[in-house]
């Protein structure tokens, strides 16, 4: 009985620490397909000319099959996505559980931070460790500047 309890408690601790959930994509009729993705919703903050450290919700969607990871940004925790001034590449800083900081360029459009191709490979390499990651991105153009911060567990 003791080995069973040990195995179950180890599995629960691993499951409890990871925040990833499994979802299915849907087709044009709204029906679930066989294609799956990992996702998690986390809270953080954002700052811009109208708000300092305002509440913000981040929806992280990871498609291992298509090798893409999107982070959708919802300021004030609302259901409307962020509206970027223009589509642009920005640096995303990730602080690993070890304390090391990695900077990866990501494409920002349609209220999302998007990692694909080379940037996806860099991101997957950066988030190999188990534990808590801190993410910070400053979105800056000639006309606007915003900062986004959140944490997630991997």
PDB file of N, CA and C in Angstrom, residues 21-118:
ATOM      1  N   UNK A  21      -3.176  22.552 -19.616  1.00  0.00           N
ATOM      2  CA  UNK A  21      -4.366  21.748 -19.859  1.00  0.00           C
ATOM      3  C   UNK A  21      -4.368  21.373 -21.333  1.00  0.00           C
ATOM      4  N   UNK A  22      -5.144  20.349 -21.693  1.00  0.00           N
ATOM      5  CA  UNK A  22      -5.232  19.911 -23.087  1.00  0.00           C
ATOM      6  C   UNK A  22      -6.556  20.374 -23.666  1.00  0.00           C
ATOM      7  N   UNK A  23      -6.497  20.972 -24.854  1.00  0.00           N
ATOM      8  CA  UNK A  23      -7.700  21.401 -25.555  1.00  0.00           C
ATOM      9  C   UNK A  23      -7.708  20.835 -26.964  1.00  0.00           C
ATOM     10  N   UNK A  24      -8.844  20.881 -27.613  1.00  0.00           N
ATOM     11  CA  UNK A  24      -8.991  20.449 -29.000  1.00  0.00           C
ATOM     12  C   UNK A  24      -9.357  21.650 -29.858  1.00  0.00           C
ATOM     13  N   UNK A  25      -8.758  21.720 -31.037  1.00  0.00           N
ATOM     14  CA  UNK A  25      -9.172  22.738 -31.990  1.00  0.00           C
ATOM     15  C   UNK A  25     -10.548  22.352 -32.527  1.00  0.00           C
ATOM     16  N   UNK A  26     -11.256  23.329 -33.081  1.00  0.00           N
ATOM     17  CA  UNK A  26     -12.564  23.065 -33.671  1.00  0.00           C
ATOM     18  C   UNK A  26     -12.528  23.387 -35.164  1.00  0.00           C
ATOM     19  N   UNK A  27     -13.420  22.754 -35.915  1.00  0.00           N
ATOM     20  CA  UNK A  27     -13.497  23.006 -37.353  1.00  0.00           C
ATOM     21  C   UNK A  27     -14.447  24.168 -37.636  1.00  0.00           C
ATOM     22  N   UNK A  28     -14.743  24.385 -38.918  1.00  0.00           N
ATOM     23  CA  UNK A  28     -15.586  25.523 -39.300  1.00  0.00           C
ATOM     24  C   UNK A  28     -17.024  25.406 -38.809  1.00  0.00           C
ATOM     25  N   UNK A  29     -17.402  24.195 -38.327  1.00  0.00           N
ATOM     26  CA  UNK A  29     -18.747  23.989 -37.799  1.00  0.00           C
ATOM     27  C   UNK A  29     -18.780  24.046 -36.270  1.00  0.00           C
ATOM     28  N   UNK A  30     -17.624  24.334 -35.662  1.00  0.00           N
ATOM     29  CA  UNK A  30     -17.545  24.401 -34.213  1.00  0.00           C
ATOM     30  C   UNK A  30     -17.407  23.049 -33.537  1.00  0.00           C
ATOM     31  N   UNK A  31     -17.147  22.012 -34.337  1.00  0.00           N
ATOM     32  CA  UNK A  31     -16.988  20.672 -33.779  1.00  0.00           C
ATOM     33  C   UNK A  31     -15.519  20.386 -33.517  1.00  0.00           C
ATOM     34  N   UNK A  32     -15.240  19.722 -32.384  1.00  0.00           N
ATOM     35  CA  UNK A  32     -13.867  19.413 -32.026  1.00  0.00           C
ATOM     36  C   UNK A  32     -13.209  18.508 -33.054  1.00  0.00           C
ATOM     37  N   UNK A  33     -11.941  18.793 -33.336  1.00  0.00           N
ATOM     38  CA  UNK A  33     -11.153  17.951 -34.232  1.00  0.00           C
ATOM     39  C   UNK A  33     -10.229  17.068 -33.392  1.00  0.00           C
ATOM     40  N   UNK A  34      -9.479  16.227 -34.048  1.00  0.00           N
ATOM     41  CA  UNK A  34      -8.515  15.368 -33.369  1.00  0.00           C
ATOM     42  C   UNK A  34      -7.269  16.150 -32.959  1.00  0.00           C
ATOM     43  N   UNK A  35      -7.063  17.329 -33.550  1.00  0.00           N
ATOM     44  CA  UNK A  35      -5.865  18.111 -33.276  1.00  0.00           C
ATOM     45  C   UNK A  35      -5.953  18.757 -31.893  1.00  0.00           C
ATOM     46  N   UNK A  36      -4.938  18.495 -31.090  1.00  0.00           N
ATOM     47  CA  UNK A  36      -4.921  18.986 -29.718  1.00  0.00           C
ATOM     48  C   UNK A  36      -3.848  20.044 -29.523  1.00  0.00           C
ATOM     49  N   UNK A  37      -4.010  20.808 -28.455  1.00  0.00           N
ATOM     50  CA  UNK A  37      -3.018  21.803 -28.086  1.00  0.00           C
ATOM     51  C   UNK A  37      -2.985  21.919 -26.572  1.00  0.00           C
ATOM     52  N   UNK A  38      -1.889  22.429 -26.058  1.00  0.00           N
ATOM     53  CA  UNK A  38      -1.759  22.697 -24.634  1.00  0.00           C
ATOM     54  C   UNK A  38      -2.117  24.152 -24.393  1.00  0.00           C
ATOM     55  N   UNK A  39      -2.691  24.441 -23.244  1.00  0.00           N
ATOM     56  CA  UNK A  39      -3.010  25.836 -22.938  1.00  0.00           C
ATOM     57  C   UNK A  39      -3.032  26.052 -21.439  1.00  0.00           C
ATOM     58  N   UNK A  40      -2.852  27.305 -21.078  1.00  0.00           N
ATOM     59  CA  UNK A  40      -3.042  27.720 -19.695  1.00  0.00           C
ATOM     60  C   UNK A  40      -3.380  29.202 -19.671  1.00  0.00           C
ATOM     61  N   UNK A  41      -4.143  29.580 -18.676  1.00  0.00           N
ATOM     62  CA  UNK A  41      -4.515  30.974 -18.480  1.00  0.00           C
ATOM     63  C   UNK A  41      -3.863  31.442 -17.191  1.00  0.00           C
ATOM     64  N   UNK A  42      -3.144  32.562 -17.270  1.00  0.00           N
ATOM     65  CA  UNK A  42      -2.447  33.091 -16.097  1.00  0.00           C
ATOM     66  C   UNK A  42      -2.765  34.573 -15.945  1.00  0.00           C
ATOM     67  N   UNK A  43      -2.548  35.077 -14.752  1.00  0.00           N
ATOM     68  CA  UNK A  43      -2.762  36.495 -14.471  1.00  0.00           C
ATOM     69  C   UNK A  43      -1.423  37.198 -14.362  1.00  0.00           C
ATOM     70  N   UNK A  44      -1.433  38.469 -14.694  1.00  0.00           N
ATOM     71  CA  UNK A  44      -0.237  39.276 -14.596  1.00  0.00           C
ATOM     72  C   UNK A  44      -0.627  40.735 -14.590  1.00  0.00           C
ATOM     73  N   UNK A  45       0.285  41.572 -15.069  1.00  0.00           N
ATOM     74  CA  UNK A  45       0.018  43.010 -15.109  1.00  0.00           C
ATOM     75  C   UNK A  45       0.394  43.574 -16.469  1.00  0.00           C
ATOM     76  N   UNK A  46      -0.062  44.793 -16.706  1.00  0.00           N
ATOM     77  CA  UNK A  46       0.362  45.550 -17.875  1.00  0.00           C
ATOM     78  C   UNK A  46       0.389  47.021 -17.495  1.00  0.00           C
ATOM     79  N   UNK A  47       1.208  47.764 -18.201  1.00  0.00           N
ATOM     80  CA  UNK A  47       1.297  49.208 -17.984  1.00  0.00           C
ATOM     81  C   UNK A  47       1.361  49.897 -19.334  1.00  0.00           C
ATOM     82  N   UNK A  48       0.678  51.038 -19.427  1.00  0.00           N
ATOM     83  CA  UNK A  48       0.751  51.876 -20.617  1.00  0.00           C
ATOM     84  C   UNK A  48       0.466  53.314 -20.193  1.00  0.00           C
ATOM     85  N   UNK A  49       0.189  54.193 -21.120  1.00  0.00           N
ATOM     86  CA  UNK A  49      -0.033  55.594 -20.762  1.00  0.00           C
ATOM     87  C   UNK A  49      -1.293  55.790 -19.912  1.00  0.00           C
ATOM     88  N   UNK A  50      -2.220  54.848 -19.947  1.00  0.00           N
ATOM     89  CA  UNK A  50      -3.474  54.992 -19.201  1.00  0.00           C
ATOM     90  C   UNK A  50      -3.521  54.167 -17.914  1.00  0.00           C
ATOM     91  N   UNK A  51      -2.605  53.225 -17.741  1.00  0.00           N
ATOM     92  CA  UNK A  51      -2.672  52.324 -16.595  1.00  0.00           C
ATOM     93  C   UNK A  51      -1.269  51.931 -16.140  1.00  0.00           C
ATOM     94  N   UNK A  52      -1.097  51.804 -14.824  1.00  0.00           N
ATOM     95  CA  UNK A  52       0.169  51.329 -14.268  1.00  0.00           C
ATOM     96  C   UNK A  52      -0.113  50.080 -13.455  1.00  0.00           C
ATOM     97  N   UNK A  53       0.538  48.989 -13.832  1.00  0.00           N
ATOM     98  CA  UNK A  53       0.356  47.692 -13.175  1.00  0.00           C
ATOM     99  C   UNK A  53      -1.110  47.281 -13.096  1.00  0.00           C
ATOM    100  N   UNK A  54      -1.830  47.496 -14.201  1.00  0.00           N
ATOM    101  CA  UNK A  54      -3.218  47.061 -14.287  1.00  0.00           C
ATOM    102  C   UNK A  54      -3.298  45.542 -14.394  1.00  0.00           C
ATOM    103  N   UNK A  55      -4.400  44.984 -13.948  1.00  0.00           N
ATOM    104  CA  UNK A  55      -4.585  43.539 -14.057  1.00  0.00           C
ATOM    105  C   UNK A  55      -4.682  43.138 -15.520  1.00  0.00           C
ATOM    106  N   UNK A  56      -4.120  41.984 -15.819  1.00  0.00           N
ATOM    107  CA  UNK A  56      -4.110  41.497 -17.199  1.00  0.00           C
ATOM    108  C   UNK A  56      -4.171  39.979 -17.186  1.00  0.00           C
ATOM    109  N   UNK A  57      -4.924  39.408 -18.114  1.00  0.00           N
ATOM    110  CA  UNK A  57      -5.019  37.960 -18.266  1.00  0.00           C
ATOM    111  C   UNK A  57      -4.260  37.561 -19.525  1.00  0.00           C
ATOM    112  N   UNK A  58      -3.533  36.459 -19.438  1.00  0.00           N
ATOM    113  CA  UNK A  58      -2.748  35.947 -20.557  1.00  0.00           C
ATOM    114  C   UNK A  58      -3.179  34.514 -20.843  1.00  0.00           C
ATOM    115  N   UNK A  59      -3.532  34.242 -22.089  1.00  0.00           N
ATOM    116  CA  UNK A  59      -3.905  32.891 -22.514  1.00  0.00           C
ATOM    117  C   UNK A  59      -2.765  32.360 -23.370  1.00  0.00           C
ATOM    118  N   UNK A  60      -2.102  31.321 -22.868  1.00  0.00           N
ATOM    119  CA  UNK A  60      -0.958  30.732 -23.566  1.00  0.00           C
ATOM    120  C   UNK A  60      -1.441  29.486 -24.300  1.00  0.00           C
ATOM    121  N   UNK A  61      -1.223  29.444 -25.596  1.00  0.00           N
ATOM    122  CA  UNK A  61      -1.650  28.318 -26.432  1.00  0.00           C
ATOM    123  C   UNK A  61      -0.420  27.736 -27.122  1.00  0.00           C
ATOM    124  N   UNK A  62      -0.186  26.442 -26.923  1.00  0.00           N
ATOM    125  CA  UNK A  62       0.997  25.780 -27.470  1.00  0.00           C
ATOM    126  C   UNK A  62       0.592  24.618 -28.369  1.00  0.00           C
ATOM    127  N   UNK A  63       0.906  24.727 -29.651  1.00  0.00           N
ATOM    128  CA  UNK A  63       0.658  23.647 -30.607  1.00  0.00           C
ATOM    129  C   UNK A  63       1.992  22.984 -30.921  1.00  0.00           C
ATOM    130  N   UNK A  64       2.215  21.810 -30.331  1.00  0.00           N
ATOM    131  CA  UNK A  64       3.467  21.088 -30.584  1.00  0.00           C
ATOM    132  C   UNK A  64       3.522  20.578 -32.022  1.00  0.00           C
ATOM    133  N   UNK A  65       2.369  20.197 -32.569  1.00  0.00           N
ATOM    134  CA  UNK A  65       2.322  19.678 -33.941  1.00  0.00           C
ATOM    135  C   UNK A  65       2.747  20.754 -34.940  1.00  0.00           C
ATOM    136  N   UNK A  66       2.211  21.953 -34.789  1.00  0.00           N
ATOM    137  CA  UNK A  66       2.534  23.039 -35.717  1.00  0.00           C
ATOM    138  C   UNK A  66       3.747  23.848 -35.276  1.00  0.00           C
ATOM    139  N   UNK A  67       4.297  23.504 -34.109  1.00  0.00           N
ATOM    140  CA  UNK A  67       5.467  24.181 -33.550  1.00  0.00           C
ATOM    141  C   UNK A  67       5.259  25.693 -33.490  1.00  0.00           C
ATOM    142  N   UNK A  68       4.204  26.072 -32.767  1.00  0.00           N
ATOM    143  CA  UNK A  68       3.880  27.484 -32.555  1.00  0.00           C
ATOM    144  C   UNK A  68       3.411  27.664 -31.120  1.00  0.00           C
ATOM    145  N   UNK A  69       3.687  28.829 -30.574  1.00  0.00           N
ATOM    146  CA  UNK A  69       3.166  29.188 -29.266  1.00  0.00           C
ATOM    147  C   UNK A  69       2.693  30.630 -29.349  1.00  0.00           C
ATOM    148  N   UNK A  70       1.434  30.864 -28.950  1.00  0.00           N
ATOM    149  CA  UNK A  70       0.816  32.190 -28.947  1.00  0.00           C
ATOM    150  C   UNK A  70       0.528  32.583 -27.508  1.00  0.00           C
ATOM    151  N   UNK A  71       0.671  33.848 -27.210  1.00  0.00           N
ATOM    152  CA  UNK A  71       0.240  34.372 -25.921  1.00  0.00           C
ATOM    153  C   UNK A  71      -0.739  35.509 -26.220  1.00  0.00           C
ATOM    154  N   UNK A  72      -2.016  35.281 -25.953  1.00  0.00           N
ATOM    155  CA  UNK A  72      -3.038  36.307 -26.161  1.00  0.00           C
ATOM    156  C   UNK A  72      -3.133  37.161 -24.904  1.00  0.00           C
ATOM    157  N   UNK A  73      -3.213  38.476 -25.095  1.00  0.00           N
ATOM    158  CA  UNK A  73      -3.192  39.434 -23.997  1.00  0.00           C
ATOM    159  C   UNK A  73      -4.575  40.069 -23.835  1.00  0.00           C
ATOM    160  N   UNK A  74      -5.103  40.021 -22.607  1.00  0.00           N
ATOM    161  CA  UNK A  74      -6.416  40.591 -22.301  1.00  0.00           C
ATOM    162  C   UNK A  74      -6.279  41.604 -21.163  1.00  0.00           C
ATOM    163  N   UNK A  75      -6.048  42.883 -21.492  1.00  0.00           N
ATOM    164  CA  UNK A  75      -5.918  43.914 -20.449  1.00  0.00           C
ATOM    165  C   UNK A  75      -7.163  44.018 -19.582  1.00  0.00           C
ATOM    166  N   UNK A  76      -6.963  44.374 -18.342  1.00  0.00           N
ATOM    167  CA  UNK A  76      -8.011  44.532 -17.344  1.00  0.00           C
ATOM    168  C   UNK A  76      -8.772  43.231 -17.092  1.00  0.00           C
ATOM    169  N   UNK A  77      -8.248  42.101 -17.587  1.00  0.00           N
ATOM    170  CA  UNK A  77      -8.907  40.814 -17.399  1.00  0.00           C
ATOM    171  C   UNK A  77     -10.199  40.676 -18.169  1.00  0.00           C
ATOM    172  N   UNK A  78     -10.403  41.520 -19.150  1.00  0.00           N
ATOM    173  CA  UNK A  78     -11.647  41.503 -19.935  1.00  0.00           C
ATOM    174  C   UNK A  78     -11.572  40.475 -21.057  1.00  0.00           C
ATOM    175  N   UNK A  79     -12.626  40.391 -21.830  1.00  0.00           N
ATOM    176  CA  UNK A  79     -12.667  39.419 -22.923  1.00  0.00           C
ATOM    177  C   UNK A  79     -12.149  39.986 -24.239  1.00  0.00           C
ATOM    178  N   UNK A  80     -11.821  41.273 -24.285  1.00  0.00           N
ATOM    179  CA  UNK A  80     -11.281  41.876 -25.502  1.00  0.00           C
ATOM    180  C   UNK A  80      -9.761  41.814 -25.495  1.00  0.00           C
ATOM    181  N   UNK A  81      -9.200  41.349 -26.603  1.00  0.00           N
ATOM    182  CA  UNK A  81      -7.746  41.260 -26.716  1.00  0.00           C
ATOM    183  C   UNK A  81      -7.117  42.636 -26.830  1.00  0.00           C
ATOM    184  N   UNK A  82      -5.851  42.676 -26.471  1.00  0.00           N
ATOM    185  CA  UNK A  82      -5.070  43.899 -26.621  1.00  0.00           C
ATOM    186  C   UNK A  82      -5.115  44.357 -28.077  1.00  0.00           C
ATOM    187  N   UNK A  83      -4.977  45.634 -28.291  1.00  0.00           N
ATOM    188  CA  UNK A  83      -4.961  46.194 -29.638  1.00  0.00           C
ATOM    189  C   UNK A  83      -3.611  46.887 -29.831  1.00  0.00           C
ATOM    190  N   UNK A  84      -2.693  46.212 -30.519  1.00  0.00           N
ATOM    191  CA  UNK A  84      -1.380  46.805 -30.762  1.00  0.00           C
ATOM    192  C   UNK A  84      -1.485  47.898 -31.813  1.00  0.00           C
ATOM    193  N   UNK A  85      -0.652  48.919 -31.677  1.00  0.00           N
ATOM    194  CA  UNK A  85      -0.642  50.037 -32.614  1.00  0.00           C
ATOM    195  C   UNK A  85      -0.231  49.571 -34.007  1.00  0.00           C
ATOM    196  N   UNK A  86       0.769  48.669 -34.063  1.00  0.00           N
ATOM    197  CA  UNK A  86       1.196  48.104 -35.347  1.00  0.00           C
ATOM    198  C   UNK A  86       1.788  46.721 -35.112  1.00  0.00           C
ATOM    199  N   UNK A  87       1.805  45.896 -36.155  1.00  0.00           N
ATOM    200  CA  UNK A  87       2.423  44.577 -36.099  1.00  0.00           C
ATOM    201  C   UNK A  87       3.928  44.768 -36.136  1.00  0.00           C
ATOM    202  N   UNK A  88       4.630  44.179 -35.164  1.00  0.00           N
ATOM    203  CA  UNK A  88       6.060  44.409 -35.065  1.00  0.00           C
ATOM    204  C   UNK A  88       6.741  43.300 -34.265  1.00  0.00           C
ATOM    205  N   UNK A  89       8.035  43.167 -34.444  1.00  0.00           N
ATOM    206  CA  UNK A  89       8.828  42.253 -33.634  1.00  0.00           C
ATOM    207  C   UNK A  89       9.266  42.977 -32.366  1.00  0.00           C
ATOM    208  N   UNK A  90       9.199  42.287 -31.231  1.00  0.00           N
ATOM    209  CA  UNK A  90       9.610  42.838 -29.942  1.00  0.00           C
ATOM    210  C   UNK A  90      10.408  41.783 -29.185  1.00  0.00           C
ATOM    211  N   UNK A  91      11.254  42.236 -28.266  1.00  0.00           N
ATOM    212  CA  UNK A  91      12.022  41.319 -27.428  1.00  0.00           C
ATOM    213  C   UNK A  91      11.197  40.892 -26.224  1.00  0.00           C
ATOM    214  N   UNK A  92      11.183  39.588 -25.971  1.00  0.00           N
ATOM    215  CA  UNK A  92      10.508  39.024 -24.810  1.00  0.00           C
ATOM    216  C   UNK A  92      11.594  38.474 -23.899  1.00  0.00           C
ATOM    217  N   UNK A  93      11.576  38.901 -22.643  1.00  0.00           N
ATOM    218  CA  UNK A  93      12.555  38.413 -21.671  1.00  0.00           C
ATOM    219  C   UNK A  93      11.898  37.364 -20.795  1.00  0.00           C
ATOM    220  N   UNK A  94      12.603  36.247 -20.623  1.00  0.00           N
ATOM    221  CA  UNK A  94      12.097  35.143 -19.823  1.00  0.00           C
ATOM    222  C   UNK A  94      13.125  34.821 -18.746  1.00  0.00           C
ATOM    223  N   UNK A  95      12.675  34.876 -17.499  1.00  0.00           N
ATOM    224  CA  UNK A  95      13.539  34.522 -16.380  1.00  0.00           C
ATOM    225  C   UNK A  95      13.226  33.083 -16.006  1.00  0.00           C
ATOM    226  N   UNK A  96      14.220  32.224 -16.159  1.00  0.00           N
ATOM    227  CA  UNK A  96      14.060  30.802 -15.905  1.00  0.00           C
ATOM    228  C   UNK A  96      14.050  30.521 -14.400  1.00  0.00           C
ATOM    229  N   UNK A  97      13.579  29.332 -13.993  1.00  0.00           N
ATOM    230  CA  UNK A  97      13.614  28.977 -12.563  1.00  0.00           C
ATOM    231  C   UNK A  97      15.023  29.063 -11.970  1.00  0.00           C
ATOM    232  N   UNK A  98      16.032  28.852 -12.796  1.00  0.00           N
ATOM    233  CA  UNK A  98      17.423  28.941 -12.334  1.00  0.00           C
ATOM    234  C   UNK A  98      17.871  30.379 -12.102  1.00  0.00           C
ATOM    235  N   UNK A  99      17.083  31.355 -12.585  1.00  0.00           N
ATOM    236  CA  UNK A  99      17.438  32.760 -12.443  1.00  0.00           C
ATOM    237  C   UNK A  99      18.051  33.357 -13.698  1.00  0.00           C
ATOM    238  N   UNK A 100      18.450  32.514 -14.648  1.00  0.00           N
ATOM    239  CA  UNK A 100      19.030  33.005 -15.897  1.00  0.00           C
ATOM    240  C   UNK A 100      17.947  33.674 -16.748  1.00  0.00           C
ATOM    241  N   UNK A 101      18.300  34.806 -17.366  1.00  0.00           N
ATOM    242  CA  UNK A 101      17.366  35.535 -18.218  1.00  0.00           C
ATOM    243  C   UNK A 101      17.724  35.300 -19.678  1.00  0.00           C
ATOM    244  N   UNK A 102      16.716  34.950 -20.470  1.00  0.00           N
ATOM    245  CA  UNK A 102      16.871  34.706 -21.895  1.00  0.00           C
ATOM    246  C   UNK A 102      16.005  35.720 -22.633  1.00  0.00           C
ATOM    247  N   UNK A 103      16.526  36.295 -23.715  1.00  0.00           N
ATOM    248  CA  UNK A 103      15.754  37.225 -24.535  1.00  0.00           C
ATOM    249  C   UNK A 103      15.492  36.590 -25.892  1.00  0.00           C
ATOM    250  N   UNK A 104      14.224  36.574 -26.295  1.00  0.00           N
ATOM    251  CA  UNK A 104      13.824  35.979 -27.570  1.00  0.00           C
ATOM    252  C   UNK A 104      12.943  36.987 -28.305  1.00  0.00           C
ATOM    253  N   UNK A 105      13.218  37.178 -29.569  1.00  0.00           N
ATOM    254  CA  UNK A 105      12.390  38.066 -30.377  1.00  0.00           C
ATOM    255  C   UNK A 105      11.100  37.344 -30.752  1.00  0.00           C
ATOM    256  N   UNK A 106       9.968  38.038 -30.659  1.00  0.00           N
ATOM    257  CA  UNK A 106       8.671  37.456 -31.009  1.00  0.00           C
ATOM    258  C   UNK A 106       7.900  38.455 -31.859  1.00  0.00           C
ATOM    259  N   UNK A 107       6.984  37.939 -32.659  1.00  0.00           N
ATOM    260  CA  UNK A 107       6.154  38.787 -33.500  1.00  0.00           C
ATOM    261  C   UNK A 107       4.893  39.142 -32.726  1.00  0.00           C
ATOM    262  N   UNK A 108       4.550  40.418 -32.687  1.00  0.00           N
ATOM    263  CA  UNK A 108       3.364  40.894 -31.975  1.00  0.00           C
ATOM    264  C   UNK A 108       2.344  41.395 -32.986  1.00  0.00           C
ATOM    265  N   UNK A 109       1.166  40.794 -32.977  1.00  0.00           N
ATOM    266  CA  UNK A 109       0.079  41.199 -33.868  1.00  0.00           C
ATOM    267  C   UNK A 109      -1.239  40.746 -33.262  1.00  0.00           C
ATOM    268  N   UNK A 110      -2.303  41.417 -33.616  1.00  0.00           N
ATOM    269  CA  UNK A 110      -3.655  41.022 -33.220  1.00  0.00           C
ATOM    270  C   UNK A 110      -3.769  40.710 -31.721  1.00  0.00           C
ATOM    271  N   UNK A 111      -3.082  41.471 -30.882  1.00  0.00           N
ATOM    272  CA  UNK A 111      -3.157  41.261 -29.445  1.00  0.00           C
ATOM    273  C   UNK A 111      -2.458  40.021 -28.942  1.00  0.00           C
ATOM    274  N   UNK A 112      -1.533  39.474 -29.756  1.00  0.00           N
ATOM    275  CA  UNK A 112      -0.839  38.245 -29.386  1.00  0.00           C
ATOM    276  C   UNK A 112       0.677  38.406 -29.526  1.00  0.00           C
ATOM    277  N   UNK A 113       1.386  37.653 -28.693  1.00  0.00           N
ATOM    278  CA  UNK A 113       2.827  37.477 -28.823  1.00  0.00           C
ATOM    279  C   UNK A 113       2.986  36.102 -29.465  1.00  0.00           C
ATOM    280  N   UNK A 114       3.685  36.031 -30.588  1.00  0.00           N
ATOM    281  CA  UNK A 114       3.689  34.830 -31.426  1.00  0.00           C
ATOM    282  C   UNK A 114       5.120  34.320 -31.615  1.00  0.00           C
ATOM    283  N   UNK A 115       5.328  33.040 -31.278  1.00  0.00           N
ATOM    284  CA  UNK A 115       6.614  32.384 -31.475  1.00  0.00           C
ATOM    285  C   UNK A 115       6.445  31.273 -32.513  1.00  0.00           C
ATOM    286  N   UNK A 116       7.227  31.324 -33.588  1.00  0.00           N
ATOM    287  CA  UNK A 116       7.226  30.244 -34.584  1.00  0.00           C
ATOM    288  C   UNK A 116       8.626  30.142 -35.167  1.00  0.00           C
ATOM    289  N   UNK A 117       8.839  29.070 -35.905  1.00  0.00           N
ATOM    290  CA  UNK A 117      10.104  28.824 -36.588  1.00  0.00           C
ATOM    291  C   UNK A 117      11.287  28.921 -35.626  1.00  0.00           C
ATOM    292  N   UNK A 118      12.264  29.737 -35.937  1.00  0.00           N
ATOM    293  CA  UNK A 118      13.479  29.841 -35.118  1.00  0.00           C
ATOM    294  C   UNK A 118      13.168  30.298 -33.688  1.00  0.00           C
TER     295      UNK A 118
END
